[in-house]
Amino acid sequence: MLVMGIETSCDETAVALVEDGLVVRSNAVGSQIDLHRPYGGVVPEVASRAHLELLLPAVDRALVESGCSYDDVEAVAVTVGPGLVGALLVGVAAAKGIAVARGIPFLGVHHLEGHVMAAQLEHGPLELPVLALLISGGHTSLVHYAADGTATTVGQTIDDAAGEAFDKVARYLGLPYPGGPEIDRLAATGDPSAIAFPRAMWSTDDYDTSLAGLKTAVVRELRRREATGEPIDLPDVAASFQEALVEVQVYKTQLAARALDVPTVVMAGGVAANGRLRAAMQAACDDAGRRLIVPSKPLCTDNGAMIAAAGANRLLAGERSPLDIAVDPNLALRPLPQTVRRTTL
Ligand code: KG4
Ligand code: ZN
C-alpha cells in the first residue's frame, strides 16, 4: 500500500512515498533554511509563499525518486496541525486536490504523531506501550502511549521548546539559523563541564521542564565575561549549554519511564538529531534496561515519510478524514489505532 505523505507545517516542504507505513520509497525535502536565515528564524509569511513554490516540484521529485507514478499512489496523508496556519493550508489544499483528482483516501495527520511514527520506518512496527520524548523547534513533551493506544502528555516544557532554546542561544553566539546543528557541531570540540549552567526543574518530581532560565544564564554569563574581559571559548559555551539541556531531558525521560514502567522509549523531532542527546539517552536506557528507538537524523527533522507512516497506520485501521477537515494550529493528539501493533513487514 503506497501512501504519499506531505508536510508543510513549518519551514520544510516535504513529500515522501512510503510502502505499508514502514518502507521509505522516496523522501524529498525542500528546505527553506536559506530563505529564513537572514531573519534569524522562520517568518510565517515567507514560509507560506515558499511552500506554494516548492510543493509541486517536491511531489514530482518524490514520484520520480520512487520510480512510481500517480497511478501507484493509494492514499495521501498530510499534516493538518499543529503548525503555522498559512503553511499548513498549502499542504492540506494540495493533498485534498490530489485525493479528489485521483479518487483516493485522504488522511489528516497530527505533526507530532508523525514524529512518533517515524520510529517505524527503520525499526519495524511500534510495540506499545512506549514513552515518547517529542523534542523539536515547536514542542518538547513526554507523551505516554498506553497499551491500548491512549496518548497522555505526562510532561512538557513550561516555557521554551528545546529547539527554540538551541536556536536562540545560537543566535546570541552569532551562529546562523537553525542553531541546533551549529551548536551540536561546535560542542563536539568543547568541554561540557567548562561552565556550570543551571539544571532547571532538576529536583522536582513531575516531568515538566523549563529552558528559559538556562537560555538567560548563557546570555548573562557571556555578558559578564565581556564586561570582565574573561575569555569566551565558544565551543566550551556550546558544550556546557548543550550538556545542561541534555541532562535534564534525559533525567526527566527516565524518571517518567520508570514511574510508568514502559519498556521502550521513542525519541523524535528535530532536536533528537543532536549527537550528545542521542548518546546520553542511549546510555541511560542501556543502564535501565530499556529499549531506545530513535529515527536516523534525516527522519528526526521534519519530513514527509513520517506523515505517510502515520497516515498509513490510520488507513489500515479503517480511518479516513473528511475532505472538509480544517487545519488546526493547536490540534490535540488522538489515541493511536490498534493496527500499530498488528502491522507486519
Ligand atoms: O522537528 P523539526 O524539524 O521542526 C519542528 O517541528 O519544530 O525541529 C527543528 C528544530 C530546530 O530548532 C533545530 O535547531 C533543531 O530542531 N535541531 C537540532 C539539531 N538538528 C535540528 N537541535 C540540536 N541538535 C541538532 N543536531
Ligand atoms: Zn517537527
Short mmCIF file of N, CA and C in Angstrom, two decimals, residues 27 29 97 128 136-137 150 209 232 282 304 308 318:
data_model
loop_
_atom_site.label_atom_id
_atom_site.label_comp_id
_atom_site.label_asym_id
_atom_site.label_seq_id
_atom_site.Cartn_x
_atom_site.Cartn_y
_atom_site.Cartn_z
N ASN A 27 11.97 10.28 -0.35
CA ASN A 27 11.81 11.24 0.74
C ASN A 27 12.39 12.58 0.26
N VAL A 29 12.84 16.50 0.45
CA VAL A 29 12.70 17.61 1.40
C VAL A 29 13.25 18.88 0.73
N GLY A 97 -6.52 18.20 -3.15
CA GLY A 97 -6.61 18.22 -4.61
C GLY A 97 -6.19 16.89 -5.20
N LEU A 128 3.45 -1.03 21.49
CA LEU A 128 3.02 -0.21 22.63
C LEU A 128 3.02 -1.07 23.89
N SER A 136 11.46 19.19 19.57
CA SER A 136 11.64 19.85 18.28
C SER A 136 11.71 21.36 18.48
N GLY A 137 11.57 22.10 17.39
CA GLY A 137 11.61 23.55 17.48
C GLY A 137 10.36 24.13 18.11
N THR A 150 -3.95 4.88 23.98
CA THR A 150 -4.28 6.19 24.56
C THR A 150 -3.03 7.06 24.70
N THR A 209 9.63 20.43 32.19
CA THR A 209 10.97 21.02 32.12
C THR A 209 10.82 22.52 31.86
N ILE A 232 36.15 34.05 26.23
CA ILE A 232 34.94 33.28 25.91
C ILE A 232 35.33 32.23 24.87
N GLN A 282 20.80 7.05 25.01
CA GLN A 282 21.11 5.64 24.79
C GLN A 282 21.76 5.03 26.04
N GLY A 304 8.32 14.13 5.00
CA GLY A 304 7.02 13.62 4.57
C GLY A 304 6.83 12.14 4.90
N ALA A 308 3.47 10.07 6.07
CA ALA A 308 2.93 8.91 5.33
C ALA A 308 2.80 7.71 6.27
N GLY A 318 -8.77 1.55 9.14
CA GLY A 318 -10.07 1.85 8.53
C GLY A 318 -10.46 3.31 8.59
#
